[in-house]
Coordinates of C-alpha atoms and ligand atoms in Angstrom, one line a residue:
M14 CA -10.3 25.8 2.1
Q15 CA -10.4 28.4 4.9
S16 CA -8.7 31.6 6.1
K17 CA -6.8 30.1 9.1
P18 CA -3.4 28.9 8.3
L19 CA -3.5 25.1 7.8
P20 CA -1.9 22.9 10.4
H21 CA 1.9 21.8 9.6
V22 CA 1.8 18.0 9.3
A23 CA 4.8 15.3 9.8
Y24 CA 3.7 12.0 8.1
F25 CA 5.5 9.1 9.4
C26 CA 5.9 5.9 7.5
M27 CA 8.3 3.0 7.2
E28 CA 8.2 3.0 3.4
Y29 CA 7.7 5.5 0.5
A30 CA 7.1 4.6 -3.3
L31 CA 8.2 7.6 -5.1
Q32 CA 9.9 6.1 -8.0
S33 CA 10.6 2.4 -9.3
D34 CA 14.1 2.4 -8.7
F35 CA 14.4 4.5 -5.5
K36 CA 13.9 1.4 -3.5
M37 CA 12.4 2.7 -0.3
Y38 CA 9.0 0.7 -0.7
A39 CA 7.7 -2.8 -0.5
G40 CA 4.0 -2.3 -1.6
G41 CA 0.8 -0.6 -1.1
L42 CA 1.5 1.4 2.3
G43 CA 4.5 2.9 0.4
I44 CA 2.6 3.5 -2.5
L45 CA -0.1 5.5 -0.6
A46 CA 2.7 7.5 1.4
G47 CA 4.6 8.3 -2.0
D48 CA 1.3 9.4 -3.6
Y49 CA 0.5 11.4 -0.6
L50 CA 3.8 13.5 -0.6
K51 CA 3.4 14.2 -4.4
G52 CA -0.2 15.4 -3.8
A53 CA 1.1 17.6 -1.0
K54 CA 3.6 19.1 -3.2
D55 CA 1.1 19.5 -6.2
H56 CA -1.6 21.2 -3.9
K57 CA 0.8 23.2 -1.5
F58 CA 0.0 21.4 1.7
P59 CA 2.2 22.1 4.4
I60 CA 3.4 18.5 5.0
V61 CA 6.7 16.9 5.4
G62 CA 7.4 13.2 5.4
I63 CA 9.5 11.1 7.8
G64 CA 11.1 7.7 6.8
L65 CA 14.1 5.4 6.8
K66 CA 16.7 5.3 4.2
W67 CA 16.9 1.6 3.4
K68 CA 20.4 0.3 2.4
Q69 CA 18.9 -2.6 0.4
G70 CA 15.3 -1.8 0.2
Y71 CA 12.9 -4.5 0.3
T72 CA 13.6 -7.8 -1.9
D73 CA 14.6 -8.1 -5.5
Q74 CA 12.5 -11.3 -6.1
R75 CA 13.6 -13.5 -9.3
I76 CA 12.3 -16.7 -10.4
S77 CA 15.0 -19.4 -10.3
P78 CA 15.1 -21.9 -13.3
D79 CA 13.2 -24.5 -11.3
G80 CA 10.3 -22.0 -10.9
K81 CA 10.8 -20.7 -7.2
P82 CA 11.2 -17.2 -6.0
V83 CA 14.7 -16.3 -4.8
D84 CA 15.5 -13.1 -3.0
T85 CA 18.6 -10.9 -3.5
Y86 CA 19.5 -7.7 -1.9
P87 CA 21.7 -5.5 -3.9
I88 CA 22.9 -2.3 -2.4
Y89 CA 21.7 0.8 -4.1
E90 CA 23.3 4.3 -4.2
Y91 CA 21.2 7.4 -4.5
P92 CA 23.5 10.3 -5.3
F93 CA 20.5 12.6 -5.6
L94 CA 19.6 12.6 -1.8
Q95 CA 20.7 15.9 -0.1
D96 CA 22.9 15.8 3.1
T97 CA 20.9 17.9 5.7
G98 CA 24.0 18.1 7.9
V99 CA 21.8 16.9 10.7
T100 CA 22.5 13.6 12.9
V101 CA 20.5 12.6 15.8
S102 CA 20.9 9.8 18.1
V103 CA 18.6 7.2 19.7
T104 CA 19.4 4.8 22.3
I105 CA 18.6 1.4 21.4
R106 CA 19.6 -1.6 23.6
K107 CA 21.5 0.9 25.6
R108 CA 23.9 1.8 22.9
E109 CA 23.7 5.1 21.1
V110 CA 22.8 4.9 17.5
K111 CA 23.5 7.6 15.2
C112 CA 21.1 8.6 12.5
K113 CA 22.1 10.7 9.5
V114 CA 19.2 12.6 8.0
W115 CA 18.9 12.9 4.3
L116 CA 16.5 15.2 2.2
C117 CA 14.7 13.8 -0.8
D118 CA 12.6 16.2 -2.9
K119 CA 13.6 14.9 -6.4
F120 CA 10.3 13.5 -7.3
R121 CA 7.9 16.5 -7.3
N122 CA 7.2 15.4 -3.6
A123 CA 6.9 17.4 -0.4
P124 CA 10.0 17.2 1.6
L125 CA 10.9 13.7 2.7
Y126 CA 13.6 13.3 5.4
L127 CA 15.2 9.8 5.6
L128 CA 17.1 8.7 8.7
D129 CA 20.0 6.4 8.1
T130 CA 22.0 4.4 10.6
D131 CA 24.7 3.4 8.1
V132 CA 27.2 5.8 9.4
Q133 CA 30.7 5.5 10.5
G134 CA 31.2 4.5 14.3
N135 CA 27.8 3.0 14.4
E136 CA 27.9 -0.7 15.9
D137 CA 24.3 -1.0 14.8
N138 CA 24.9 0.3 11.3
W139 CA 22.4 -2.3 9.6
I140 CA 19.1 -1.2 11.2
T141 CA 18.2 0.6 8.1
G142 CA 19.2 -2.4 6.0
Q143 CA 16.2 -4.2 4.9
L144 CA 12.6 -2.9 4.8
Y145 CA 10.6 -5.5 6.7
G146 CA 13.6 -7.7 6.8
W147 CA 13.1 -8.8 10.3
F148 CA 10.2 -9.2 12.8
G149 CA 11.6 -9.2 16.5
E150 CA 14.5 -7.0 17.9
E151 CA 15.6 -5.5 14.6
R152 CA 12.0 -4.3 13.6
I153 CA 11.7 -2.6 17.0
A154 CA 15.0 -1.0 16.4
Q155 CA 13.8 0.3 13.0
E156 CA 10.6 1.7 14.4
M157 CA 12.5 3.3 17.3
V158 CA 14.8 5.1 14.6
L159 CA 11.7 6.1 12.7
G160 CA 9.7 7.4 15.5
I161 CA 12.2 8.7 18.3
G162 CA 14.7 9.5 15.7
G163 CA 12.1 11.2 13.4
V164 CA 10.9 13.4 16.0
K165 CA 14.4 14.4 17.1
A166 CA 15.2 15.0 13.3
L167 CA 12.3 17.6 13.0
R168 CA 13.7 19.4 16.1
A169 CA 17.2 19.5 14.9
L170 CA 15.9 20.7 11.5
K171 CA 13.6 23.3 13.4
I172 CA 10.6 22.4 11.4
P173 CA 7.6 23.3 13.3
I174 CA 4.9 20.8 13.5
D175 CA 1.3 20.7 14.8
V176 CA 0.0 17.4 13.8
Y177 CA 1.8 14.1 13.8
H178 CA 0.4 11.6 11.4
F179 CA 1.3 7.7 11.9
N180 CA 0.9 6.0 8.7
E181 CA 0.4 2.4 10.1
G182 CA 1.6 1.5 13.9
H183 CA 5.1 1.3 12.9
A184 CA 5.5 4.9 13.8
L185 CA 4.1 4.6 17.3
F186 CA 7.3 5.4 19.2
A187 CA 7.3 8.9 17.9
G188 CA 4.4 9.3 20.3
F189 CA 6.8 8.1 23.1
E190 CA 9.2 10.9 22.1
L191 CA 6.5 13.5 22.3
V192 CA 5.6 12.5 25.8
R193 CA 9.3 12.4 26.9
E194 CA 9.9 15.9 25.5
K195 CA 6.7 17.0 27.7
M196 CA 8.0 15.4 30.8
E197 CA 11.4 16.8 30.3
K198 CA 9.6 20.2 30.5
G199 CA 8.1 19.2 33.8
K200 CA 4.6 17.9 32.9
P201 CA 3.6 14.8 34.9
F202 CA 3.2 11.6 32.9
E203 CA -0.6 11.6 32.6
K204 CA -0.7 15.1 31.4
A205 CA 2.3 14.6 28.7
L206 CA 0.3 11.5 27.6
A207 CA -3.1 13.5 27.1
D208 CA -1.3 16.5 25.4
S209 CA 0.7 14.1 23.0
R210 CA -2.4 12.3 22.2
D211 CA -3.9 15.6 21.3
E212 CA -1.2 16.3 18.5
I213 CA -1.4 12.6 16.9
V214 CA -3.5 11.1 14.3
F215 CA -3.3 7.6 12.9
T216 CA -4.0 5.5 9.8
T217 CA -4.9 1.9 10.3
H218 CA -4.4 -0.5 7.4
T219 CA -4.5 -4.3 8.2
P220 CA -7.8 -5.7 8.6
V221 CA -6.5 -9.0 9.5
V222 CA -5.7 -9.5 13.3
Q223 CA -2.5 -11.5 12.9
G224 CA -1.1 -8.8 10.5
N225 CA -1.0 -6.2 13.3
E226 CA 2.4 -6.3 14.8
S227 CA 2.8 -7.1 18.4
H228 CA 5.9 -7.4 20.7
Y229 CA 6.6 -8.8 24.3
L230 CA 6.8 -6.0 26.8
D231 CA 10.1 -7.4 28.2
R232 CA 11.6 -7.1 24.8
L233 CA 10.4 -3.5 24.3
L234 CA 11.9 -2.7 27.6
Y235 CA 15.1 -4.3 26.9
M236 CA 15.3 -2.4 23.6
G237 CA 14.7 0.7 25.4
A238 CA 11.4 1.4 23.4
D239 CA 9.7 2.7 26.8
N240 CA 12.0 5.8 25.8
G241 CA 12.8 6.2 29.7
V242 CA 9.1 7.5 30.4
F243 CA 6.9 4.3 30.3
T244 CA 6.7 1.7 33.1
K245 CA 5.9 -2.0 32.2
Q246 CA 2.5 -1.3 33.5
Q247 CA 1.9 1.8 31.5
L248 CA 3.1 0.1 28.4
K249 CA 0.6 -2.8 29.1
K250 CA -2.2 -0.2 29.7
L251 CA -1.6 1.5 26.5
G252 CA -0.9 -1.7 24.2
G253 CA -1.8 -4.7 26.1
A254 CA 0.4 -7.8 26.6
P255 CA 1.9 -8.6 24.4
F256 CA 2.0 -5.2 23.1
N257 CA 0.0 -4.5 20.0
M258 CA 1.2 -1.5 18.1
T259 CA -2.2 -1.0 16.4
V260 CA -3.8 -1.0 19.8
G261 CA -1.1 1.3 21.2
A262 CA -1.6 3.8 18.3
L263 CA -5.2 3.9 18.6
R264 CA -5.0 4.9 22.3
L265 CA -2.4 7.2 21.5
S266 CA -3.9 9.3 18.9
R267 CA -6.8 11.8 18.9
K268 CA -8.4 10.3 15.8
A269 CA -7.8 7.6 13.3
N270 CA -8.8 6.6 10.0
A271 CA -9.3 3.5 7.9
V272 CA -8.6 3.5 4.2
A273 CA -12.0 2.9 2.8
Q274 CA -15.5 3.0 4.1
L275 CA -16.0 -0.7 4.3
H276 CA -12.7 -1.0 6.0
A277 CA -13.9 1.6 8.7
E278 CA -16.6 -0.7 9.6
T279 CA -14.5 -3.7 9.7
A280 CA -11.8 -1.9 11.7
N281 CA -14.3 -0.6 14.3
K282 CA -15.6 -4.3 14.6
M283 CA -12.1 -5.7 14.9
W284 CA -11.2 -3.2 17.7
K285 CA -14.5 -2.7 19.4
D286 CA -13.2 -4.2 22.6
V287 CA -10.4 -1.8 23.0
K288 CA -11.4 0.9 25.3
D289 CA -10.3 4.5 25.5
R290 CA -9.3 4.5 21.9
A291 CA -9.6 7.0 19.1
E292 CA -12.7 6.8 17.0
I293 CA -11.8 5.3 13.4
I294 CA -13.4 7.1 10.5
G295 CA -13.3 6.0 6.9
I296 CA -10.9 8.2 4.5
T297 CA -10.6 6.2 1.3
N298 CA -7.2 6.1 -0.2
A299 CA -6.7 7.8 -3.7
I300 CA -3.9 8.0 -6.1
H301 CA -1.5 10.5 -7.7
I302 CA -3.0 10.8 -11.4
P303 CA 0.3 12.2 -13.1
T304 CA 2.1 9.1 -11.7
W305 CA -0.2 6.4 -12.6
V306 CA -2.7 7.6 -15.3
D307 CA -2.5 8.1 -19.2
R308 CA -4.2 11.5 -19.0
R309 CA -5.2 11.1 -22.7
I310 CA -7.5 8.5 -21.7
I311 CA -9.4 11.0 -19.3
K312 CA -9.5 13.6 -21.8
A313 CA -10.9 11.0 -24.4
A314 CA -13.6 10.0 -21.8
K315 CA -14.4 13.5 -21.1
D316 CA -14.8 14.4 -24.7
N317 CA -17.0 11.2 -25.1
S318 CA -14.4 10.2 -27.9
S319 CA -14.0 6.8 -29.1
N320 CA -10.4 7.6 -29.4
I321 CA -10.4 6.1 -25.9
W322 CA -10.3 2.6 -27.6
R323 CA -7.3 3.5 -29.9
L324 CA -5.5 5.0 -27.0
H325 CA -5.9 1.9 -24.8
Q326 CA -4.8 -0.2 -27.7
Q327 CA -1.5 1.7 -27.7
N328 CA -0.9 1.1 -24.1
K329 CA -2.1 -2.6 -24.4
K330 CA 0.7 -2.8 -27.2
K331 CA 3.3 -1.2 -24.9
L332 CA 2.6 -3.8 -22.3
L333 CA 2.6 -6.5 -24.6
D334 CA 6.0 -5.4 -25.9
F335 CA 7.3 -5.1 -22.4
V336 CA 6.0 -8.7 -21.6
Y337 CA 7.8 -10.0 -24.6
Q338 CA 11.1 -8.3 -23.5
R339 CA 10.8 -9.6 -20.1
T340 CA 9.6 -13.1 -20.7
G341 CA 10.0 -13.8 -24.5
V342 CA 6.2 -14.5 -24.6
R343 CA 4.1 -12.9 -27.2
L344 CA 0.6 -12.4 -26.1
K345 CA -2.2 -11.7 -28.4
R346 CA -3.4 -8.2 -29.1
D347 CA -6.9 -8.9 -29.8
A348 CA -7.6 -11.4 -27.1
L349 CA -8.9 -10.4 -23.6
L350 CA -6.3 -9.6 -21.2
L351 CA -6.5 -9.7 -17.6
G352 CA -4.1 -8.2 -15.1
F353 CA -3.5 -9.3 -11.6
S354 CA -0.6 -8.1 -9.3
R355 CA -0.9 -8.6 -5.6
R356 CA 1.2 -9.5 -2.8
A357 CA 1.4 -13.3 -2.5
V358 CA -0.7 -14.1 0.6
P359 CA -3.6 -16.4 1.0
Y360 CA -6.4 -13.9 1.4
K361 CA -5.9 -12.5 -2.0
R362 CA -6.5 -15.8 -3.6
S363 CA -3.8 -15.4 -6.4
D364 CA -4.9 -18.5 -8.3
F365 CA -8.6 -18.1 -7.9
I366 CA -9.2 -18.1 -11.5
F367 CA -7.9 -21.6 -11.9
S368 CA -10.0 -23.0 -9.2
D369 CA -12.5 -24.7 -11.7
R370 CA -10.3 -25.7 -14.6
S371 CA -13.1 -27.3 -16.4
K372 CA -14.5 -23.7 -16.8
I373 CA -11.4 -21.9 -18.1
D374 CA -9.0 -24.5 -19.4
K375 CA -10.4 -24.3 -23.0
L376 CA -10.3 -20.5 -22.9
F377 CA -6.7 -20.3 -21.8
K378 CA -5.7 -22.9 -24.1
S379 CA -7.4 -21.3 -27.2
G380 CA -5.9 -18.0 -26.1
K381 CA -9.3 -16.4 -26.0
L382 CA -8.4 -15.4 -22.6
Q383 CA -5.0 -14.3 -21.4
I384 CA -3.6 -13.0 -17.9
I385 CA -0.4 -11.5 -16.6
F386 CA 0.5 -12.1 -13.1
S387 CA 2.8 -10.3 -10.8
G388 CA 3.6 -9.9 -7.1
K389 CA 6.1 -10.7 -4.5
A390 CA 6.0 -13.1 -1.5
H391 CA 7.6 -11.8 1.7
P392 CA 11.2 -13.2 1.9
L393 CA 10.5 -15.0 5.2
D394 CA 7.1 -16.3 4.0
D395 CA 7.2 -19.8 2.8
G396 CA 3.4 -20.1 2.2
G397 CA 3.7 -17.0 0.0
K398 CA 6.5 -18.5 -2.0
R399 CA 4.5 -21.5 -2.7
I400 CA 1.8 -19.3 -4.1
V401 CA 4.3 -17.7 -6.4
A402 CA 5.8 -21.0 -7.4
N403 CA 2.1 -22.3 -8.3
I404 CA 1.5 -19.4 -10.6
V405 CA 5.1 -19.9 -12.3
A406 CA 3.9 -23.5 -12.8
L407 CA 0.4 -22.4 -14.4
T408 CA 2.5 -20.4 -16.9
K409 CA 4.2 -23.5 -18.0
K410 CA 0.7 -25.3 -18.3
Y411 CA -0.8 -22.6 -20.3
P412 CA 2.1 -21.0 -22.3
G413 CA 1.4 -18.0 -24.4
S414 CA -1.8 -17.3 -22.3
V415 CA -0.6 -17.0 -18.7
V416 CA 2.4 -15.0 -17.8
F417 CA 4.2 -14.1 -14.5
L418 CA 6.4 -11.1 -14.4
E419 CA 8.9 -11.4 -11.6
N420 CA 10.1 -8.7 -9.2
Y421 CA 7.0 -6.7 -9.2
D422 CA 7.6 -2.9 -8.8
M423 CA 6.2 0.5 -9.8
T424 CA 7.4 -0.2 -13.4
I425 CA 5.4 -3.5 -13.7
G426 CA 2.7 -1.8 -11.9
S427 CA 2.4 1.1 -14.1
M428 CA 2.6 -1.1 -17.4
L429 CA -0.3 -3.3 -16.0
V430 CA -2.9 -0.9 -14.9
R431 CA -2.5 0.7 -18.3
G432 CA -2.4 -1.9 -20.7
S433 CA -4.7 -4.7 -19.3
D434 CA -8.3 -5.0 -20.5
V435 CA -9.5 -6.1 -17.2
W436 CA -8.2 -5.6 -13.7
L437 CA -8.8 -8.7 -11.5
N438 CA -9.3 -8.5 -7.7
N439 CA -10.5 -11.4 -5.8
P440 CA -9.9 -11.2 -2.2
R441 CA -11.7 -12.7 0.6
R442 CA -13.9 -9.9 1.9
P443 CA -13.5 -8.1 3.9
Q444 CA -9.7 -8.4 4.2
E445 CA -8.6 -6.2 1.4
A446 CA -8.4 -2.7 3.1
S447 CA -8.5 -0.6 0.0
G448 CA -6.9 -1.9 -3.0
T449 CA -5.5 1.5 -4.8
S450 CA -4.3 -0.6 -8.0
G451 CA -7.9 -0.9 -9.0
M452 CA -8.2 2.9 -8.9
K453 CA -5.2 3.3 -11.3
A454 CA -6.7 0.8 -13.6
A455 CA -10.4 2.4 -13.5
M456 CA -8.9 5.8 -14.4
N457 CA -7.1 4.3 -17.2
G458 CA -10.2 2.6 -18.8
V459 CA -9.1 -0.7 -17.5
L460 CA -12.4 -2.3 -16.4
N461 CA -12.4 -3.6 -12.8
L462 CA -13.6 -7.3 -12.1
S463 CA -13.8 -7.4 -8.4
I464 CA -15.1 -8.7 -5.3
L465 CA -16.9 -5.9 -3.4
D466 CA -14.2 -5.2 -1.0
G467 CA -11.9 -2.4 -0.2
W468 CA -12.6 0.7 -2.2
W469 CA -14.8 -1.0 -4.9
P470 CA -18.2 -0.8 -3.4
E471 CA -17.8 2.8 -3.4
A472 CA -17.4 3.1 -7.1
C473 CA -18.7 -0.1 -8.7
Q474 CA -22.0 0.2 -10.9
H475 CA -22.3 -3.2 -12.2
G476 CA -22.2 -3.5 -15.9
V477 CA -21.6 0.2 -16.3
N478 CA -18.2 1.1 -15.1
G479 CA -16.9 -2.3 -14.1
W480 CA -18.4 -5.7 -12.6
Q481 CA -18.7 -6.9 -9.0
I482 CA -18.2 -10.4 -8.2
G483 CA -20.8 -11.6 -6.1
G484 CA -23.0 -9.5 -3.7
G485 CA -20.8 -8.6 -0.9
Y486 CA -21.0 -12.0 0.6
E487 CA -19.1 -12.8 3.8
N488 CA -18.5 -16.1 5.5
K489 CA -15.8 -16.8 8.3
N490 CA -15.8 -20.4 7.0
E491 CA -13.2 -19.9 4.0
K492 CA -14.3 -23.2 2.3
K493 CA -18.0 -21.9 2.1
L494 CA -16.7 -18.3 1.1
D495 CA -14.5 -19.7 -1.6
A496 CA -17.1 -21.9 -2.9
H497 CA -19.8 -19.1 -3.1
D498 CA -17.4 -16.5 -4.8
Q499 CA -16.2 -19.0 -7.4
K500 CA -19.5 -19.7 -8.7
A501 CA -20.1 -15.9 -8.5
F502 CA -17.0 -15.3 -10.4
Y503 CA -17.3 -17.8 -13.4
K504 CA -20.9 -16.5 -13.7
V505 CA -19.7 -12.8 -14.3
L506 CA -16.7 -13.8 -16.4
L507 CA -18.6 -16.3 -18.7
N508 CA -21.8 -14.5 -19.1
E509 CA -20.9 -10.9 -19.1
V510 CA -17.2 -10.0 -19.3
L511 CA -16.1 -12.4 -22.3
P512 CA -19.4 -11.8 -24.2
T513 CA -19.2 -7.8 -23.8
Y514 CA -15.4 -7.8 -25.0
Y515 CA -16.1 -10.2 -28.1
E516 CA -19.5 -9.4 -29.0
D517 CA -20.4 -5.7 -27.8
K518 CA -17.2 -3.6 -28.4
E519 CA -19.5 -0.4 -28.5
H520 CA -20.7 -1.3 -24.7
W521 CA -17.1 -2.1 -24.0
V522 CA -15.9 1.3 -24.9
E523 CA -18.8 3.1 -23.2
M524 CA -17.9 1.2 -19.9
M525 CA -14.2 2.4 -20.5
K526 CA -15.5 5.9 -20.4
Q527 CA -17.6 5.5 -17.5
S528 CA -14.8 3.7 -15.5
T529 CA -12.6 6.8 -16.1
L530 CA -15.4 9.3 -15.6
T531 CA -16.9 8.0 -12.4
T532 CA -13.4 7.7 -10.7
H533 CA -11.0 10.3 -11.7
K534 CA -12.1 12.9 -9.2
E535 CA -13.2 10.9 -6.4
F536 CA -10.1 8.8 -6.2
A537 CA -7.5 11.5 -6.8
V538 CA -5.3 12.3 -4.1
K539 CA -6.6 16.0 -3.7
R540 CA -9.9 14.7 -2.4
M541 CA -8.0 12.5 0.1
L542 CA -5.8 15.3 1.3
E543 CA -8.7 17.6 1.7
E544 CA -10.4 14.9 3.8
Y545 CA -7.3 14.4 5.9
Y546 CA -7.3 18.2 6.8
Q547 CA -10.9 18.7 7.3
Q548 CA -11.4 15.5 9.3
L549 CA -8.2 14.6 10.8
Y550 CA -5.9 17.4 11.1
I551 CA -7.8 20.4 11.7
K552 CA -9.2 20.5 15.3
R553 CA -12.8 21.0 15.9
Ligands
PLP9 C1 -0.7 0.3 -6.7 C2 0.3 -0.6 -6.3 C3 0.3 -1.3 -4.9 C4 -0.8 -1.3 -4.1 O1 -2.1 -1.8 -4.7 P1 -2.9 -2.7 -4.2 O2 -4.2 -2.7 -5.1 O3 -3.2 -2.4 -2.7 O4 -2.3 -4.2 -4.4 C5 1.3 -2.1 -4.7 N1 2.5 -2.3 -5.4 C6 2.6 -1.5 -6.5 C7 3.9 -1.7 -7.4 C8 1.6 -0.6 -7.0 O5 2.0 0.0 -8.2

């Protein structure tokens, strides 16, 4: 890109999705982080990742015979992790917590260092037990290990770093350690703070205010998260009271990004009253193609070959066989198949397609329309669990047409984004920050049918490479928004998607090609890494 050596970057994240059964991830944040590290390796960027070694990962969420999600937490062993020989310690609740540092580079990824509190002699060995398992003290403890422990690990490993990239606010306490180091060398607080800010960049994700974590100041002080250098007043000045981790990170970074262009607008509006914060630019997420895309499809699209249809049928058959193995349900090969996999939270509207039964009842009963769902609820979210249970109940109402795959993970994800015909996405705009599963689908020739939210406004050419639901309508009144979107949804599904699939296969195949051709460069991780370097990492 240019002759000066590229800055060395340490990337901090709570989760990394590198491989399906390496259970260091929960969802989209981890998928982004995993794809980022693989892209860094492929394209030789000087990047290392810092994370936590989860003993139980997120949740293994199965469906009980009465149709309700049940969480289990098996313990996994990962013999391929390399012992770096480094242990650092972090003082949490006035107790010393030892953190062993593992190295993972098995998945053609840039080096990933994982901190682990499950070591002998630790009273607090469960801090790295469950990913997102707790909200209060234990969450703060996890974030102290990631942030403070992470910086200490980099020092002990003697890895020189120019830029510290916090992927989401969880990593904020790394900044507190950077401040502490500088004060130890004699810099006054304000100068140490300013110089640390100069080394930090931040990616914000959650466009829902309540989704941005906050903690009482007294609790942070009790935990020792102030790291011995922040007074209560200084903490308040940084993140408010209660202390908001996103606000803190926006004030302790030199520049920040949102994960799509629309999300950048939303985030700037959302945080407009936060004074003295970093500017938020848009750098749209992207995906690691070798992980998610059948490259034969890209080739067929480039060659303008109708082979793309045959290859897709192979991928669809693989998915249907997989569904049969997992559920005993045989879906039809020649009937339209929708895929929908999302975290079970209200704004994603999982059961949206069922909101007017009179419109779709016959289609599902006759098997002309089929849909596969997947997705977990957070283990402590009863509302999310009701969403899952509701979908499971619908599989009983429409047997043979509606399927739910339990325990959503990378294996299920990669099957669905290759083998579905249409990728359905119907969040309440503008709450879906990016939605990278849609990129995976698009490149596989799986046509997006989506609300204009997240990344989709940047790619959508209606009727050419997929479909938009509605015209980007927003309304704070959820009832009105839902009613509007439902009308728009059934209109495009019934008048465009179904007729094209059943009556104009030629155009469908053309759309598949366009879907692949218009996305495979723009939403590949290389573009994202280059933008990170040009717009965040390299100082201007
Ligand atoms: C791609 C992927 C995600 C993130 O996709 P979204 O569109 O943001 O939901 C989450 N989980 C898995 C398993 C994935 O493969």
